[in-house]
XYZ file of C-alpha atoms in Angstrom:
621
model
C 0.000 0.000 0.000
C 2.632 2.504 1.133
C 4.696 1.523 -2.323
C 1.244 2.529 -4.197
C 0.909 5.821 -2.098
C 4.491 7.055 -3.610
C 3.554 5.645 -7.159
C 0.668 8.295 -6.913
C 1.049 10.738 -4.365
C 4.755 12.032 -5.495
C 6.308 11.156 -2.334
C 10.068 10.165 -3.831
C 11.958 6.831 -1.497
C 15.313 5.428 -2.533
C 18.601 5.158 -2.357
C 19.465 9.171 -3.262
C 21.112 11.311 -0.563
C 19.293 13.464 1.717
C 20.151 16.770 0.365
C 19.092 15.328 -3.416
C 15.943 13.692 -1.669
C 15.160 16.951 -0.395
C 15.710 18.922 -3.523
C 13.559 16.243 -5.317
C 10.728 17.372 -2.192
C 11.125 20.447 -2.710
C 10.453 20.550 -6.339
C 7.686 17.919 -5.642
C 5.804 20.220 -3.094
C 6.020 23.658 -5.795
C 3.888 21.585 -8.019
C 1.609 19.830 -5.657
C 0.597 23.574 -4.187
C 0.618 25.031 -7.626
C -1.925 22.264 -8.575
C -3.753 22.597 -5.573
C -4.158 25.600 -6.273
C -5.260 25.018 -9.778
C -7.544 22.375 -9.445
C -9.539 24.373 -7.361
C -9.998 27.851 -9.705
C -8.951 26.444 -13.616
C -9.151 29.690 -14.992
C -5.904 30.314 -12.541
C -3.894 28.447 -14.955
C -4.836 31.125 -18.093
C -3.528 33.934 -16.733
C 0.008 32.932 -18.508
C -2.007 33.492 -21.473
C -1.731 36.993 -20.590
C 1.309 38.987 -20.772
C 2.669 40.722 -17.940
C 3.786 43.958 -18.887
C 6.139 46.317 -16.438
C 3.603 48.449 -14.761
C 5.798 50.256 -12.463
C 7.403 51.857 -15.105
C 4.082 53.268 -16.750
C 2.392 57.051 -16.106
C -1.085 56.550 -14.242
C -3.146 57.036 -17.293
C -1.603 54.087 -18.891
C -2.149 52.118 -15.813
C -5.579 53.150 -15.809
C -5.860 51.881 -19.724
C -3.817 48.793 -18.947
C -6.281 48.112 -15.968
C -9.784 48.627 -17.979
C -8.237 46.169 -21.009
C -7.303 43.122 -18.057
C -10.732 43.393 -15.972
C -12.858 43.710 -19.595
C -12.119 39.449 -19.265
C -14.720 37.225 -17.608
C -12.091 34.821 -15.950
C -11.399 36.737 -13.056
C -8.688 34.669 -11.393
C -6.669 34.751 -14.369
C -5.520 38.649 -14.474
C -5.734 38.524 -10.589
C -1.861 39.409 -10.462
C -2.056 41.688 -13.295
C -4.761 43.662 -11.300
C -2.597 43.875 -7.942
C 0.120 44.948 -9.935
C -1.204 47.532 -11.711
C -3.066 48.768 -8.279
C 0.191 48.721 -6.281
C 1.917 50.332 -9.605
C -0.468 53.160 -9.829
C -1.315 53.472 -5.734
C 2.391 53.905 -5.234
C 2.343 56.982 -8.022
C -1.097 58.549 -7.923
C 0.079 58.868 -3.032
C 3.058 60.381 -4.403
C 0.821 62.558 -6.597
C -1.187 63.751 -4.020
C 1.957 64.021 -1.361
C 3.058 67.149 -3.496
C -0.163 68.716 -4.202
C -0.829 68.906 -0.610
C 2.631 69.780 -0.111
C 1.953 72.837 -2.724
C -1.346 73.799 -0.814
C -0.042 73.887 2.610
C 2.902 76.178 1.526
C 0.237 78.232 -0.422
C -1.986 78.316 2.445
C 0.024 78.165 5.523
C -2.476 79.643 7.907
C -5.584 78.147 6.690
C -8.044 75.990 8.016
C -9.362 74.384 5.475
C -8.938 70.895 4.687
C -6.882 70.023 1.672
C -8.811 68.213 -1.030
C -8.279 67.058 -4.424
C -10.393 65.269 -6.876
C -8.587 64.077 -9.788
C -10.959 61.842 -12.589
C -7.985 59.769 -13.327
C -8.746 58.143 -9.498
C -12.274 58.452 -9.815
C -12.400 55.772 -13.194
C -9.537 53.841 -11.471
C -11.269 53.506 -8.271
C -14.962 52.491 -10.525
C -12.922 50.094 -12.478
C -11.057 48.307 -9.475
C -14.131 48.054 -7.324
C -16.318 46.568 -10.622
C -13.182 43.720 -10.749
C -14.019 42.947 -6.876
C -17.477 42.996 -7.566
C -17.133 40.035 -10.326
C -14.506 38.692 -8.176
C -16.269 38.138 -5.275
C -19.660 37.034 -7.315
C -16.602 34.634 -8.587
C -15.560 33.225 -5.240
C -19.377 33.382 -4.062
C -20.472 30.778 -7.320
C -17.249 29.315 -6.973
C -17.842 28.043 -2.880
C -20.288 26.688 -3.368
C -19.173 24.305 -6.554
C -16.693 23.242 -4.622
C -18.447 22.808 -1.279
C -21.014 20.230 -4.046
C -18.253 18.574 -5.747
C -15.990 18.040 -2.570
C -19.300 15.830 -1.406
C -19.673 14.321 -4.855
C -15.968 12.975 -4.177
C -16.354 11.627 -0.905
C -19.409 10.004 -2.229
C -17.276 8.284 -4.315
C -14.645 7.342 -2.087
C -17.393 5.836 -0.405
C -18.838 3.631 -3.427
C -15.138 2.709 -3.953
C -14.476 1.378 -0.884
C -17.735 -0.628 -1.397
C -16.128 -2.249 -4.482
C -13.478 -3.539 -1.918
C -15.052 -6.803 -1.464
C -13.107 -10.412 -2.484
C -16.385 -11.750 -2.451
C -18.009 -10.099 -5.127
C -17.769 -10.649 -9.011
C -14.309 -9.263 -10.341
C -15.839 -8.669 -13.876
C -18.633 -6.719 -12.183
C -16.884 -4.877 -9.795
C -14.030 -3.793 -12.304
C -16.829 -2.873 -14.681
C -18.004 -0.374 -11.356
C -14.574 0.557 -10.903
C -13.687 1.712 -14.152
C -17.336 3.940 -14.277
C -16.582 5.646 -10.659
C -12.932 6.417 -11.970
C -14.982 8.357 -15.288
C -16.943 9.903 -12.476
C -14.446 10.908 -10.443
C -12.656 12.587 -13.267
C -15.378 14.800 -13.961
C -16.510 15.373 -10.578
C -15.122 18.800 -10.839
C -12.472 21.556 -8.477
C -12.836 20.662 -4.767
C -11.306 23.409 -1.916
C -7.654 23.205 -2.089
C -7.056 22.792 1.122
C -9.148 19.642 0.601
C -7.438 18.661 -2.196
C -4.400 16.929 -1.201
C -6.379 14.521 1.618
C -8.640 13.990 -0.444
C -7.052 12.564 -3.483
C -4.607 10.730 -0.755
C -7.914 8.763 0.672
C -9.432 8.292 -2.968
C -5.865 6.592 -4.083
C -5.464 4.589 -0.756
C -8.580 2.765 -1.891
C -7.557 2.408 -5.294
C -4.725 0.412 -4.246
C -7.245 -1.562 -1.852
C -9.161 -2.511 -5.241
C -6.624 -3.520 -6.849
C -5.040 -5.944 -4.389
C -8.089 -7.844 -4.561
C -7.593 -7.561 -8.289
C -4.819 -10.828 -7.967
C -8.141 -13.003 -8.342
C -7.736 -11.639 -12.046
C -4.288 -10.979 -12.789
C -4.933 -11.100 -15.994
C -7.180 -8.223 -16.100
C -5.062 -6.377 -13.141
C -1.614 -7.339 -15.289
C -3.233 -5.362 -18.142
C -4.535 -2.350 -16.548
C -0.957 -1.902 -14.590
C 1.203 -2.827 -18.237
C -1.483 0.538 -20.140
C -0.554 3.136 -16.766
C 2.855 2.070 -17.216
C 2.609 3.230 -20.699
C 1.042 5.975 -20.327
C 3.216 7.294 -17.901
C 6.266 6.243 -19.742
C 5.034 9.105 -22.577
C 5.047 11.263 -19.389
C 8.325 11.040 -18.282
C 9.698 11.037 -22.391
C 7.346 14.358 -22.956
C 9.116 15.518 -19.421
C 12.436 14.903 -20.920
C 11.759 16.862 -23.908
C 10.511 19.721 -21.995
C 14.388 19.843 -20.591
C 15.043 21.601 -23.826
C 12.971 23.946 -23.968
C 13.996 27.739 -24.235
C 10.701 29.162 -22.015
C 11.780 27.521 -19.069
C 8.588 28.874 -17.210
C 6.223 27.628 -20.081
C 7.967 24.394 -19.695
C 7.339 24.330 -16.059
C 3.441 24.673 -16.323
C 3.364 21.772 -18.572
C 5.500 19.526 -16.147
C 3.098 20.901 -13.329
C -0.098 19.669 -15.817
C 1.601 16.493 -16.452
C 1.959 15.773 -12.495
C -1.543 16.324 -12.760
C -2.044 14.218 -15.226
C -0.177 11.525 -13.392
C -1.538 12.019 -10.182
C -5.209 12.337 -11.117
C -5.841 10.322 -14.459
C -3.315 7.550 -14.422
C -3.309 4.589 -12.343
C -0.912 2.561 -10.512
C 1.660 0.508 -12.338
C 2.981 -2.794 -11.401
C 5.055 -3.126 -8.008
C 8.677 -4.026 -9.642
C 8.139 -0.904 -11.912
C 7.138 1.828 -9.240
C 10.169 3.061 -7.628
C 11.997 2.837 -10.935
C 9.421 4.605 -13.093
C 8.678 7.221 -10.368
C 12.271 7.813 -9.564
C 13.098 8.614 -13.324
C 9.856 11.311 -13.458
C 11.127 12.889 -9.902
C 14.814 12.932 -11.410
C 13.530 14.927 -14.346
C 10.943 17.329 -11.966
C 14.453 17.972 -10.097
C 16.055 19.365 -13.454
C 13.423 21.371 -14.014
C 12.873 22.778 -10.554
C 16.346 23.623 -10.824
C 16.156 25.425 -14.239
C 13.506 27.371 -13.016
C 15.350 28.328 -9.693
C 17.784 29.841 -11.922
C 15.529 32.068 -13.881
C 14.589 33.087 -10.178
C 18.146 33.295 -9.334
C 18.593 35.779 -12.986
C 15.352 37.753 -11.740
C 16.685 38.267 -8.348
C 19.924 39.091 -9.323
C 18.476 42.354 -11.852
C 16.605 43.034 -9.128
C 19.948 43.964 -7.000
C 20.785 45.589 -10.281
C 17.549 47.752 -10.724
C 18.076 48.561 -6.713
C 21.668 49.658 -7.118
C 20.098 51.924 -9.947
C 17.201 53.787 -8.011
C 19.725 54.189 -5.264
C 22.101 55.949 -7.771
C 19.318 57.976 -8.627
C 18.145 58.513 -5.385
C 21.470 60.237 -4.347
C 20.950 62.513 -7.344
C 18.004 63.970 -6.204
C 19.744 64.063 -3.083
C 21.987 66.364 -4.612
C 20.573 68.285 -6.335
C 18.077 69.153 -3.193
C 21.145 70.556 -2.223
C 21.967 72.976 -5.398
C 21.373 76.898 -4.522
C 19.204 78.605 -7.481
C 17.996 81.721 -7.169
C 16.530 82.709 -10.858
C 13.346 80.953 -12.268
C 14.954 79.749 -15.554
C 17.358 77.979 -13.488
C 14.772 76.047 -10.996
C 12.486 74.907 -14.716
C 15.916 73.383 -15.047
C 16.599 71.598 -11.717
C 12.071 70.680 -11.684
C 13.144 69.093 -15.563
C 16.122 67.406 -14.355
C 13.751 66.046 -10.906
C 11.169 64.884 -13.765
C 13.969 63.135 -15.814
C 15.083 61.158 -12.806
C 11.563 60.393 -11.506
C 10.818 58.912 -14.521
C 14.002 56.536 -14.427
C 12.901 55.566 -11.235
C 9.964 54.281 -12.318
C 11.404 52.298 -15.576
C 14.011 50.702 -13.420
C 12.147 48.093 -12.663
C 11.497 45.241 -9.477
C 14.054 45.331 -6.574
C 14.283 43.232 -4.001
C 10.569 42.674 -1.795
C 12.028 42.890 1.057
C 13.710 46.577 0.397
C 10.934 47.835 -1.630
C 8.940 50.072 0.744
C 12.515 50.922 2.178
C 13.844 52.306 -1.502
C 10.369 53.968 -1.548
C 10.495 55.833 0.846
C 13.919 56.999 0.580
C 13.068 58.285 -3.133
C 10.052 59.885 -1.252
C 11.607 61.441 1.003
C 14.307 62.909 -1.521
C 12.105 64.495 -3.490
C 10.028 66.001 -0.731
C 13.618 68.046 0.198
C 13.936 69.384 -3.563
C 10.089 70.279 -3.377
C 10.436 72.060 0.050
C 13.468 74.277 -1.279
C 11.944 75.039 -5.177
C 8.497 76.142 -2.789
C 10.259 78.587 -1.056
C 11.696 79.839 -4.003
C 8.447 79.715 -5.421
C 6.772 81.957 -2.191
C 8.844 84.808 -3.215
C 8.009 84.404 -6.913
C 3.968 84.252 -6.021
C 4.276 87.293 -3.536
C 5.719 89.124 -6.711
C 3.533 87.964 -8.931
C 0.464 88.453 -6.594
C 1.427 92.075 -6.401
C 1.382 92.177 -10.688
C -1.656 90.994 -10.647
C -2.433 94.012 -8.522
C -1.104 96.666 -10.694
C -2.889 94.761 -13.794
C -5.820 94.698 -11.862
C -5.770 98.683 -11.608
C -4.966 99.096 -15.036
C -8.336 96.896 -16.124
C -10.621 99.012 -13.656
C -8.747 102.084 -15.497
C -9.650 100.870 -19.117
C -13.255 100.078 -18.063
C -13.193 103.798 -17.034
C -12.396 104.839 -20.418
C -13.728 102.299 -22.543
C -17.164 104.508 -23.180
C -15.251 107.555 -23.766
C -16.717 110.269 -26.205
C -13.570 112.067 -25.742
C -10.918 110.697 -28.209
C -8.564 113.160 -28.247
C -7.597 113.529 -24.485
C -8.559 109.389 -23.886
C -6.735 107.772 -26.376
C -3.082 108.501 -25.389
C -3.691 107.492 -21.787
C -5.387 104.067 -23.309
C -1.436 103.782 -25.162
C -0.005 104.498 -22.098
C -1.574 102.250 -19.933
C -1.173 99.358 -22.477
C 2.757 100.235 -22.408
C 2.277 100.218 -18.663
C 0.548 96.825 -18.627
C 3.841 95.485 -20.758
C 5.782 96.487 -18.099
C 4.260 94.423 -15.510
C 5.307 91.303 -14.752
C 3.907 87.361 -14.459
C 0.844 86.892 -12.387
C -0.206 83.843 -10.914
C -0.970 81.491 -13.431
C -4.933 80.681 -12.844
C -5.735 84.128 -12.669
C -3.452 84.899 -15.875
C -5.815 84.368 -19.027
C -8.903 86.024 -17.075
C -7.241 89.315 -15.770
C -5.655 89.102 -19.493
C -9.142 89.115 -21.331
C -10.669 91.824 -19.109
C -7.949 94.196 -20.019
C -8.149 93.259 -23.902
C -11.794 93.257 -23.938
C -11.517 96.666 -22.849
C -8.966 98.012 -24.958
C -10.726 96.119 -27.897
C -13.871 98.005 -27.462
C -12.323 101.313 -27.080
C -10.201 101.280 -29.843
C -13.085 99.766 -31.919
C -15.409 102.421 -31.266
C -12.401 104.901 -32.119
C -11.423 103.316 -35.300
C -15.526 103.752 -36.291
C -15.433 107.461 -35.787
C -12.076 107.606 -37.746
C -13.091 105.924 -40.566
C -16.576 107.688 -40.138
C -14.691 110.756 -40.113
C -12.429 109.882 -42.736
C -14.820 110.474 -46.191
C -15.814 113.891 -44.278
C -11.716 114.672 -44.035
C -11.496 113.605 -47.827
C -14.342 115.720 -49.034
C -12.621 118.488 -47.107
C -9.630 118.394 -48.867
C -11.091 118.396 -52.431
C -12.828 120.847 -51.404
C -9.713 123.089 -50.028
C -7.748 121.872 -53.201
C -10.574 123.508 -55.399
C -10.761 126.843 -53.527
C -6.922 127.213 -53.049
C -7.386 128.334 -56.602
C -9.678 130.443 -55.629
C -7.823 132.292 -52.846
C -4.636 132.697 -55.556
C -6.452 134.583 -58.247
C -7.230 136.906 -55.818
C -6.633 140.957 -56.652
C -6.620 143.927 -54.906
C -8.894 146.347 -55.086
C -6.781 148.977 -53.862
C -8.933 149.310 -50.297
C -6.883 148.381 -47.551
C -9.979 147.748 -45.093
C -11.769 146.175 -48.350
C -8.709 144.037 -49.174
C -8.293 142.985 -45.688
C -11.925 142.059 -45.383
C -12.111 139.886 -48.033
C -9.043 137.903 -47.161
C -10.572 137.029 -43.657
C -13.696 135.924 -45.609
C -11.296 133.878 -47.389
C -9.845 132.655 -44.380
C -13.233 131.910 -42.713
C -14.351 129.664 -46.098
C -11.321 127.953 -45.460
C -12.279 127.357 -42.186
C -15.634 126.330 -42.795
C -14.418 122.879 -44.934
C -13.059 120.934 -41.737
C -10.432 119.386 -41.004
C -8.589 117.169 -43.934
C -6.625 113.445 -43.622
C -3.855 113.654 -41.650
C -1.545 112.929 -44.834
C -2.911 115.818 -47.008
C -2.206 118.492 -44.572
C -0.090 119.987 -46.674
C -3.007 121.953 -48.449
C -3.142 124.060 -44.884
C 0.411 124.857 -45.418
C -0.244 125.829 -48.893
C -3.272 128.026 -47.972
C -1.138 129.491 -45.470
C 1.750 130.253 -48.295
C -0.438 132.022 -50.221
C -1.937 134.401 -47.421
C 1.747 134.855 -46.324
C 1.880 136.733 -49.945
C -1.118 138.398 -49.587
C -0.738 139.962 -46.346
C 3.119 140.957 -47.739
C 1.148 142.790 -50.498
C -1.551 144.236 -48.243
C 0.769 146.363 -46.313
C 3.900 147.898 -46.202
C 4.540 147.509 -42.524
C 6.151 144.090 -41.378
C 5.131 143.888 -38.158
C 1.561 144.519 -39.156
C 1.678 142.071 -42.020
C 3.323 139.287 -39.744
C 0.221 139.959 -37.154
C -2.442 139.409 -39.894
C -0.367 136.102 -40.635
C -0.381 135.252 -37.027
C -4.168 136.198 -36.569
C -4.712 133.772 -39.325
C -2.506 130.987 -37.686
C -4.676 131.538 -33.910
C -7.872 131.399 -35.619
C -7.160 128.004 -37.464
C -5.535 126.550 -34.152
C -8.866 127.960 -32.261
C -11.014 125.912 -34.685
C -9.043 123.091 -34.042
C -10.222 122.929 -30.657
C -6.920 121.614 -29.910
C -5.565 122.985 -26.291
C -2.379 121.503 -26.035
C -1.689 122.991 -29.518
C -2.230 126.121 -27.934
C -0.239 125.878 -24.841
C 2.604 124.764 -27.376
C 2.514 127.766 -28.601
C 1.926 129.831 -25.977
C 5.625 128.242 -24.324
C 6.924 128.812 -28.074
C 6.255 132.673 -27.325
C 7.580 133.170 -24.144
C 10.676 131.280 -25.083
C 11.372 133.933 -28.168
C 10.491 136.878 -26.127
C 12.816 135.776 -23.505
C 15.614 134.875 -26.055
C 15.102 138.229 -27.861
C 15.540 140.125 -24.397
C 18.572 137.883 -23.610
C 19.878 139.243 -26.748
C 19.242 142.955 -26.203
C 20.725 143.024 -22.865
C 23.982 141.150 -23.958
C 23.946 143.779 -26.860
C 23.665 146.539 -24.680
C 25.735 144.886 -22.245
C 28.867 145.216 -25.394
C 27.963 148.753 -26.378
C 29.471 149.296 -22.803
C 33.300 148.922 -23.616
C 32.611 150.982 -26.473
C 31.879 154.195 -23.853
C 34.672 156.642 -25.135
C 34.636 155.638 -29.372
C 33.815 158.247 -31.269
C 29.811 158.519 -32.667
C 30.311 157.825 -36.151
C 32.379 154.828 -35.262
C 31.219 151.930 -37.633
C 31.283 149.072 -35.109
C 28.918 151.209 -32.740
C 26.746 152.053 -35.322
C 25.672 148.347 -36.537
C 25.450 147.283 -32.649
C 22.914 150.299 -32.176
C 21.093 148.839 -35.356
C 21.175 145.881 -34.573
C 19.841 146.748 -31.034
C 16.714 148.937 -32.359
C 15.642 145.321 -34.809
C 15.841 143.144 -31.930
C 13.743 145.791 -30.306
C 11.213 145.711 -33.082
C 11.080 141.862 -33.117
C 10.685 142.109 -29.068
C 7.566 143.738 -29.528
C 6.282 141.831 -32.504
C 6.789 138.951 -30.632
C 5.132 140.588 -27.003
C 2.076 141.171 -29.297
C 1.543 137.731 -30.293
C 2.133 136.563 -26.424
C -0.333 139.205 -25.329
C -2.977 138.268 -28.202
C -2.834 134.462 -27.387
C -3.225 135.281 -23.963
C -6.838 137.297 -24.718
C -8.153 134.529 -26.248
């Protein structure tokens, strides 16, 4: 019976040496628990089927994508791991995440009370899609308890009927005929708890070997039964071999694991003389491949050391460049891009070591909280500058909305330019209130200048009908001809003057008809009268009137300043002439030199009090 139990159970016995006996366990127990494990959830066993991509070193939207393809499968069990991966993978970033935007709120708000909260939709569909996987999951586990709570009884039922069968007394050909139906039954009785799973099968096989030692009443048939398992597990351990060779050492492990359970579950005993020999040579070749696959293990742990050795490299990078003093903001974009460079390294660096992994987490944590705490109180400075911008900018909108409804062009429209060259001055304001303080201030100056540029090009085909009009009548004013009359003559050139008047203003780029106009009444006034003071009076009459009708006052205070500034120089003048005449005390009367100084004297007089006259007659107006 015992000899039986090893054919069937995998329990090796021989001659090897206890360390190769307990390698040979070893390798035996993996694939017992890893079929345990399968027979009780099948759909376990398809999540191979599924590639296991590196998660850790993808950005939380990618995750979330990755997640909502795995979950859109019905077999549950089978992307378990990929789930738990990507939920560690994208819990450990999305903490992280939220670490520094709390970090950035707390330094933002340093006295508040309120309670920091962010709601990010990127959580919101991971959180939806994890929960819907534990949903099905658990509906899984709920259907799945109670198929194996049935099929675990359907089992021992059978274990029962078998040990019925164990009776000498009854009919061989009958009872073999029974025995060969249960074992069809028993095959398709279905997964059973696995926890269960290992007793069970145990008690089901102890009683096959009971049935067959009553089986020596028919060798024959017995003989034959033993001589098609030992075939059949012959092909076993050949197909075992093979897989020895194979280049996927892991996909070559699952099918020695299915061909234990092949062995274990499907096939019966073989003849005593053949056990230990056929069971030793299928244990020899599970120990090859147990040890192939410890040596992938071996290869993954030992990258894993590698990727550690990296993240701590880059860990001490951070370190150090937390350290760094920057004190301009092109320089910190450079140290935050630099941060962002290595962050991302982190993450594609892959597994380390389980047992140092919320260690190295931390650690990289922790580093980057230092840089953040130094670029924030960089940052503090920047926002209490950029705060006060937002100030001035603030003041300039309220300013523009002033003057936005303006009917006042004139006077409003160089303070609009002005405060648009002020608002170029002003620096960066905080970003969120950036575009809205920005579209105020342009709506503003949009409307303004929109309603201006209507009036000028309202304006405009009155300004051009203005200047045909003056280029017409400029004829006009040069055929004129004296009658002879002073008061006449001088009458009718003011009426000219007034006609002139009466057309308007002309385009800005055809003023030069006013300075023709002017020309000619320059000639006119010349020929009027034979005084020069008089005739430049009428000239600067004329030039008064058309600056009055302007209705320009700064025009007028131009040349008000213009005025004072000649009679000022002109006195200047007369003194230093006067002043001269001075060391000239004891010459002679009729010397030359003194004679053109006195001249000169009596015209700067004369062009004194021409000048006076036009200060005194711009200040009547």
């Amino acid at each position: 019976m015992q000899e039986e139990q090893h054919d069937n159970l995998l329990q090796a016995d021989g001659n090897e040496s206890k360390e190769s006996q307990t390698i040979v366990s070893e390798a035996i127990e993996t694939i017992e628990n890893l079929n345990a494990e399968v027979s009780e959830d099948g759909t376990i066993e398809e999540s191979h089927d599924i590639p296991m991509q590196n998660y850790e070193a993808m950005e939380m939207d990618k995750l979330v994508i990755a997640l909502e393809e795995v979950v859109a499968t019905d077999k549950v069990m089978a992307v378990s791991k990929h789930v738990e991966e990507i939920k560690s993978a994208f819990l450990s970033k999305y903490n992280h995440f939220i670490e520094e935007k709390k970090e950035e709120f707390l330094h933002d708000n340093p006295n508040t009370e309120e309670e920091f909260e962010y709601h990010s939709p990127l959580k919101s569909k991971f959180d939806s899609l994890y929960n819907n996987y534990k949903t099905k999951k658990n509906a899984h586990f709920k259907s799945l308890e109670s198929n194996l709570k049935t099929n675990l009884q359907t089992r021992l039922n059978l274990i029962e009927e078998l040990k019925s069968l164990i009776n000498p007394n009854e009919n061989i050909v009958d009872s073999l005929k029974q025995f060969n139906d249960l074992r069809e039954r028993w095959k398709n009785a279905g997964p059973i708890p696995k926890d269960k799973y290992n007793h069970v099968w145990n008690n089901y096989h102890f009683h096959v070997e009971n049935f067959y030692d009553i089986l020596h009443l028919d060798r024959e048939a017995r003989d034959q039964d033993f001589k098609h398992n030992l075939e059949k597990k012959t092909k076993i351990i050949e197909r075992a071999q093979s897989l020895l060779q194979e280049a996927d050492v892991m996909k070559a492990f699952r099918e020695l694991q299915l061909l234990h359970k092949v062995w274990k579950e499907e096939i019966g005993p073989v003849s005593k003389d053949k056990r230990e020999e056929i069971w030793n040579a299928f244990s020899e070749v599970t120990k090859q491949m147990h040890d192939k696959r410890e040596m992938i293990f071996a290869e993954l742990r030992g990258r894993e050391v590698e990727n550690l050795a990296k993240k701590k490299e880059i860990i001490a990078a951070i370190e150090q460049i937390a350290t760094e003093k920057v004190e301009i903001h092109s320089g910190w974009q450079g140290q935050i891009n630099k941060i962002e460079a290595l962050r991302k390294a982190f993450f594609e660096a892959g597994k380390v070591p389980t047992e140092v992994n919320e260690k190295t987490w931390a650690e990289f944590k922790t580093a980057v909280r230092n840089f953040n705490v130094h670029k924030n109180a960089f940052y503090k400075d920047i926002k209490k500058d950029q705060q006060s911008n937002l100030d001035k900018k603030n003041a300039l909108v309220a300013r523009a909305k002033e003057l936005m409804e303006s009917e006042d062009f004139a006077t409003t429209t160089p303070i609009m330019k002005k405060i648009q060259e002020e608002w170029k001055q002003i620096g960066h304001v905080p970003r969120k209130f950036s575009d809205s303080v920005w579209a105020e201030f342009k709506g503003a100056c949009n409307h303004y200048f929109d309603r201006l540029h209507a009036v000028k090009n309202e304006n405009e085909a009155v300004e051009i009908e203005a200047f045909e009009k003056k280029k017409e009548y400029l004829e006009t004013v040069r055929a004129f001809e004296f009658s002879g009359n002073h008061k006449t003559d001088l009458d009718a050139i003011k009426a000219h003057i007034e006609t002139w008047k009466s057309f308007g203003k002309v385009p800005f780029a055809r003023r030069h008809i006013d300075g023709k106009f002017n020309k000619v009444l320059d000639g006119l006034f010349e020929n009027l009268t034979s005084s020069k003071k008089e005739a430049e009076m009428m000239r600067f009459n004329s030039r008064l009137e058309q600056l009055s009708g302007e209705n320009d006052a700064r025009k007028l205070d131009n040349e008000k300043v213009f005025l004072q500034r000649k009679v000022e120089e002109v006195q200047n003048e007369i003194f230093q002439l006067e002043n001269n005449i001075q060391f000239f005390a004891n010459a002679k009367k009729d010397n030359p030199l003194v004679a053109e100084v006195k001249k000169s004297i009596e015209r700067h007089k004369e062009e004194l009090a021409t000048w006076k006259a036009k200060l005194k007659q711009i200040r009547n107006m």
